[in-house]
Amino acid sequence: MNRKIYNILMVGVGGQGIITASDIFALAALIHGFDAKKSEIHGMSQRGGSVFSHVRFGEKVHSPVIARGEVDILLSLEEMETLRWLAYANKKSLVVVSKTRIKPAMVSDYPEDMEQQLGKSFPNLLMVDPGVLSKRIENEKFFNVSLLGLIAPLLPISIQAWEKAIGQKVPLHFLEQNLNAFKQGSLYYDSIKKEVNS
Amino acid sequence: MEKLLLSGNEAIALGAYEAGAIVGTGYPGTPSSEILEALTSYPGVYTEWSVNEKVAFEVALGAVLAGARTLVTMKHVGLNVAADPLFTSSYTGIKAGLVIVTADDPQIHSSQNEQDNRNYAAAAKIPMLEPADSQEAKDFTELAFVLSERYDTPVLLRTTTRISHSMTVVTKGKNPDRSHKAQGFKRNREKYVMIPAHARARHSIVEQRMRNMTQDSNNLAVNRMELADKRIGIITSGVSYTYVKEVLPEASVLKLGMVYPLPEKLIREFAEYAEKLIIVEELDPFFELRIKAMGLAAQGKQHLPLVGELSPDTIRSGLKAVVPQELFAQGSAAAQQKLSSAYTPPPRPPALCPGCPHRTVFTILKKLDLIVTGDIGCYTLGVLPPFSAMDTCVEMGGSVGMAQGMEAALGSAYNHNTVAVIGDSTFAHSGVTGLINAAYNKHRSVIIVLDNETTAMTGMQPNPLSGQRINKETTVKLDYLKLAEAMGIKTENVHIVDAYAKAQVEEAITASLNKRELSLIVVQGPCIILKRKRKKA
Ligand SMILES: Cc1ncc(C[n+]2csc(CCOP(=O)(O)OP(=O)(O)O)c2C)c(N)n1
Ligand code: SF4
């Protein structure tokens, strides 16, 4: 096993399923045999605030939080939220962004040029069309899990470990659909892989 | 051995279960609330959400004197409420193990202040343990029960938000000790009845106990030296330890698992070894002052902030000036390549949910432009736009007393433009006593209880106005009318109104202010997130 610690930062807005997704993520890493830690601040009960979760895994993880600049993958479920966490990323970080826009309460119009802004800041950017992915999964509710499937091919965690973790974290009657969402995410990644590599 | 990924809070509950706890009490408060919720899921443990932290502590103390190993949980400011029994329980000691969890909140993620509760350990002369991850959270809880019974003392277990809410790997214990049974209360008046003559004797015993523990702490395995490079010796505890290991992997470290009393001999030994001592601790210079008082040269707060959480980044930048460059972890080369953006996303401040029952009252209070003494809960968001209708918020229950003070200050010049606003859980916690005061001292305050049937802010825990206990069992509901009547508030001055009936809410407020008599207005409507949850269940 190499000594690398993998640092994944998942960000978005309350209600997008980030906490569940990061629960699954860290558990999959543990089941695979890694040391794993994850850290987030459980917001207050009200909806709509910024949400983030740090997931770290490797042979031995000390800090539950990622140091600035050290993120390997920034997985963002909301366009402008991505920029809030810029300081944690670097030029090599893979930044996966779902093209989802949730307008903050205090703002009158969502900035039109957000995609351009993201393109300017993140050299290694992958924009995901939630429409395309959602069509392939039965229910938008499992979109968070399909995004895990999307980045899974980039990580040294076995499919079996991922599936086992999903099995432990989602209700039984939704298991099928979640496993399918995960698979569709990976297939989607395969279909766009060439872009990422270039 | 089964490995789990648990939050610090879940790990504390597991530790208490494995240590044989048979009673768990507490009052919710971020970041502590999940401990008791997790403990409730284990068989053979009685748990309760008590009405407030003081009562939770008293129930716990009664339980241990009757022989039950007991865990009591609260957030940092909760210990202020429970401070009275805390200090004297140090004198009475225990019978079965008593572990008090105080969950501190550096960075004020969800609190009203950033107090460092290590100070309580010193002030109340009660030992305190502080874990650095979930495994330690479990192990230290078990150790806390052992120490409690070995030294006949309550033991404090301090977590911080990062420990309570981070998930790390935990190995389940082999044999949970579930044989422990309460034997019932045995009289011991010199020990349990703190009249001055008894208390004086007990105080000497407390001091002797602390001397013994100070001595023994030098050999406690949770206080651990990790000797490496001699140039720098770091003394640290809790989550800060994990940051230090990340940022300064080659430095020598003295990791304190017991943060009070301090292992003086061990610290001196460590100081002998390392050329320069640096204390890395969040918030107050608690270790630093004590280590300096030992006559040792140490540095700390001149490099690190007194305010907020530490992080790998703050430690790296703070210690740059005093630690040789080569002791710092390299970090990835990529991390040096900083990114930039011309656009800064606007903040997403928390706001009342769409459809929240609290919205009506604040719309009206804003319209009437009243002075509003506020309190703590979801409804504190009434201070922010679009409502901007709250003028004070200090601590739980504070709204009720402060409204009376504003009236008292002005005497006959008071022009009846002030109302107190308080949530149902907060009202039960400490608003009731304030209301008794208002009736007794003939204040003419208008007290508005926002009853959403739950403790929403901290995650929907049931309370005395919910008709439900922690285990979902149904129970009595406090009757506002009878309560008010018993206090001496006129029945006609009690208004119970629907949170969505705007006109009635406004009418109740204006009528009460015009009447110039002590009034209680209860605005009822369930939290909509609670409603959604009930539907799902
Ligand atoms: C002494 C103390 N204990 C606990 C807390 C944590 N806390 C903040 S608000 C709150 C209660 C909120 O419930 P309620 O008054 O019913 O208002 P709601 O959030 O439901 O609107 C609690 C327990 C605190 N701030 N202070
Ligand atoms: S959680 Fe409930 S009480 Fe809190 S803002 Fe939302 S609806 Fe209102």
mmCIF file of N, CA and C and ligand atoms in Angstrom, chain A residues 44-47, chain B residues 351-359 377-379 381 452 454 456-457 460 500 526-530, ligand 2:
data_model
loop_
_atom_site.group_PDB
_atom_site.id
_atom_site.type_symbol
_atom_site.label_atom_id
_atom_site.label_comp_id
_atom_site.label_asym_id
_atom_site.label_seq_id
_atom_site.Cartn_x
_atom_site.Cartn_y
_atom_site.Cartn_z
ATOM 1 N N MET A 44 -27.215 23.692 11.452
ATOM 2 C CA MET A 44 -28.409 23.745 12.271
ATOM 3 C C MET A 44 -29.534 23.089 11.465
ATOM 4 N N SER A 45 -30.680 22.970 12.074
ATOM 5 C CA SER A 45 -31.747 22.218 11.417
ATOM 6 C C SER A 45 -32.255 22.877 10.141
ATOM 7 N N GLN A 46 -32.161 24.197 10.056
ATOM 8 C CA GLN A 46 -32.752 24.878 8.904
ATOM 9 C C GLN A 46 -32.028 24.487 7.625
ATOM 10 N N ARG A 47 -32.757 24.596 6.527
ATOM 11 C CA ARG A 47 -32.194 24.171 5.241
ATOM 12 C C ARG A 47 -31.523 25.343 4.531
ATOM 13 N N ALA B 351 -31.429 30.552 7.528
ATOM 14 C CA ALA B 351 -32.676 31.317 7.533
ATOM 15 C C ALA B 351 -33.787 30.380 7.972
ATOM 16 N N LEU B 352 -34.860 30.933 8.515
ATOM 17 C CA LEU B 352 -36.009 30.108 8.864
ATOM 18 C C LEU B 352 -36.480 29.390 7.603
ATOM 19 N N CYS B 353 -36.832 28.118 7.721
ATOM 20 C CA CYS B 353 -37.297 27.347 6.571
ATOM 21 C C CYS B 353 -38.529 28.025 5.958
ATOM 22 N N PRO B 354 -38.723 27.854 4.657
ATOM 23 C CA PRO B 354 -39.980 28.331 4.080
ATOM 24 C C PRO B 354 -41.140 27.623 4.789
ATOM 25 N N GLY B 355 -42.143 28.366 5.180
ATOM 26 C CA GLY B 355 -43.297 27.755 5.848
ATOM 27 C C GLY B 355 -43.117 27.537 7.331
ATOM 28 N N CYS B 356 -41.972 27.949 7.879
ATOM 29 C CA CYS B 356 -41.723 27.765 9.320
ATOM 30 C C CYS B 356 -42.775 28.506 10.149
ATOM 31 N N PRO B 357 -43.296 27.858 11.198
ATOM 32 C CA PRO B 357 -44.322 28.506 12.023
ATOM 33 C C PRO B 357 -43.816 29.754 12.747
ATOM 34 N N HIS B 358 -42.500 29.901 12.905
ATOM 35 C CA HIS B 358 -41.976 31.078 13.608
ATOM 36 C C HIS B 358 -42.097 32.353 12.779
ATOM 37 N N ARG B 359 -42.357 32.221 11.488
ATOM 38 C CA ARG B 359 -42.305 33.394 10.599
ATOM 39 C C ARG B 359 -43.357 34.446 10.964
ATOM 40 N N GLY B 377 -32.691 29.440 19.853
ATOM 41 C CA GLY B 377 -33.391 28.383 19.120
ATOM 42 C C GLY B 377 -33.442 28.785 17.663
ATOM 43 N N CYS B 378 -34.160 28.029 16.851
ATOM 44 C CA CYS B 378 -34.326 28.411 15.448
ATOM 45 C C CYS B 378 -34.799 29.853 15.335
ATOM 46 N N TYR B 379 -35.706 30.218 16.225
ATOM 47 C CA TYR B 379 -36.337 31.537 16.149
ATOM 48 C C TYR B 379 -35.375 32.692 16.381
ATOM 49 N N LEU B 381 -33.175 33.336 14.552
ATOM 50 C CA LEU B 381 -32.977 33.851 13.200
ATOM 51 C C LEU B 381 -33.925 35.003 12.897
ATOM 52 N N ASN B 452 -43.328 24.990 18.827
ATOM 53 C CA ASN B 452 -43.337 24.179 17.592
ATOM 54 C C ASN B 452 -43.244 22.688 17.927
ATOM 55 N N THR B 454 -41.208 20.940 19.509
ATOM 56 C CA THR B 454 -39.926 20.227 19.471
ATOM 57 C C THR B 454 -38.773 21.172 19.772
ATOM 58 N N ALA B 456 -36.166 22.189 17.874
ATOM 59 C CA ALA B 456 -35.813 22.081 16.453
ATOM 60 C C ALA B 456 -34.342 22.355 16.189
ATOM 61 N N MET B 457 -33.853 23.408 16.770
ATOM 62 C CA MET B 457 -32.487 23.883 16.510
ATOM 63 C C MET B 457 -31.439 22.782 16.605
ATOM 64 N N MET B 460 -34.475 18.315 16.579
ATOM 65 C CA MET B 460 -35.816 17.745 16.818
ATOM 66 C C MET B 460 -35.906 16.788 18.002
ATOM 67 N N TYR B 500 -50.301 30.167 12.318
ATOM 68 C CA TYR B 500 -50.552 30.626 10.954
ATOM 69 C C TYR B 500 -51.718 31.611 10.887
ATOM 70 N N PRO B 526 -46.568 23.139 14.634
ATOM 71 C CA PRO B 526 -45.407 22.254 14.619
ATOM 72 C C PRO B 526 -44.363 22.681 13.589
ATOM 73 N N CYS B 527 -43.110 22.486 13.943
ATOM 74 C CA CYS B 527 -41.987 22.677 13.024
ATOM 75 C C CYS B 527 -42.265 21.861 11.753
ATOM 76 N N ILE B 528 -42.049 22.467 10.587
ATOM 77 C CA ILE B 528 -42.416 21.731 9.368
ATOM 78 C C ILE B 528 -41.449 20.578 9.053
ATOM 79 N N ILE B 529 -40.236 20.698 9.526
ATOM 80 C CA ILE B 529 -39.301 19.577 9.323
ATOM 81 C C ILE B 529 -39.745 18.400 10.207
ATOM 82 N N LEU B 530 -40.217 18.732 11.403
ATOM 83 C CA LEU B 530 -40.744 17.696 12.297
ATOM 84 C C LEU B 530 -41.949 17.017 11.649
HETATM 85 S S1 SF4 C 2 -36.321 23.537 11.514
HETATM 86 FE FE1 SF4 C 2 -38.483 23.863 12.048
HETATM 87 S S2 SF4 C 2 -38.479 25.473 13.586
HETATM 88 FE FE2 SF4 C 2 -36.479 25.491 12.596
HETATM 89 S S3 SF4 C 2 -36.634 26.990 10.945
HETATM 90 FE FE3 SF4 C 2 -37.148 25.011 10.043
HETATM 91 S S4 SF4 C 2 -39.384 24.840 10.263
HETATM 92 FE FE4 SF4 C 2 -38.702 26.475 11.609
#
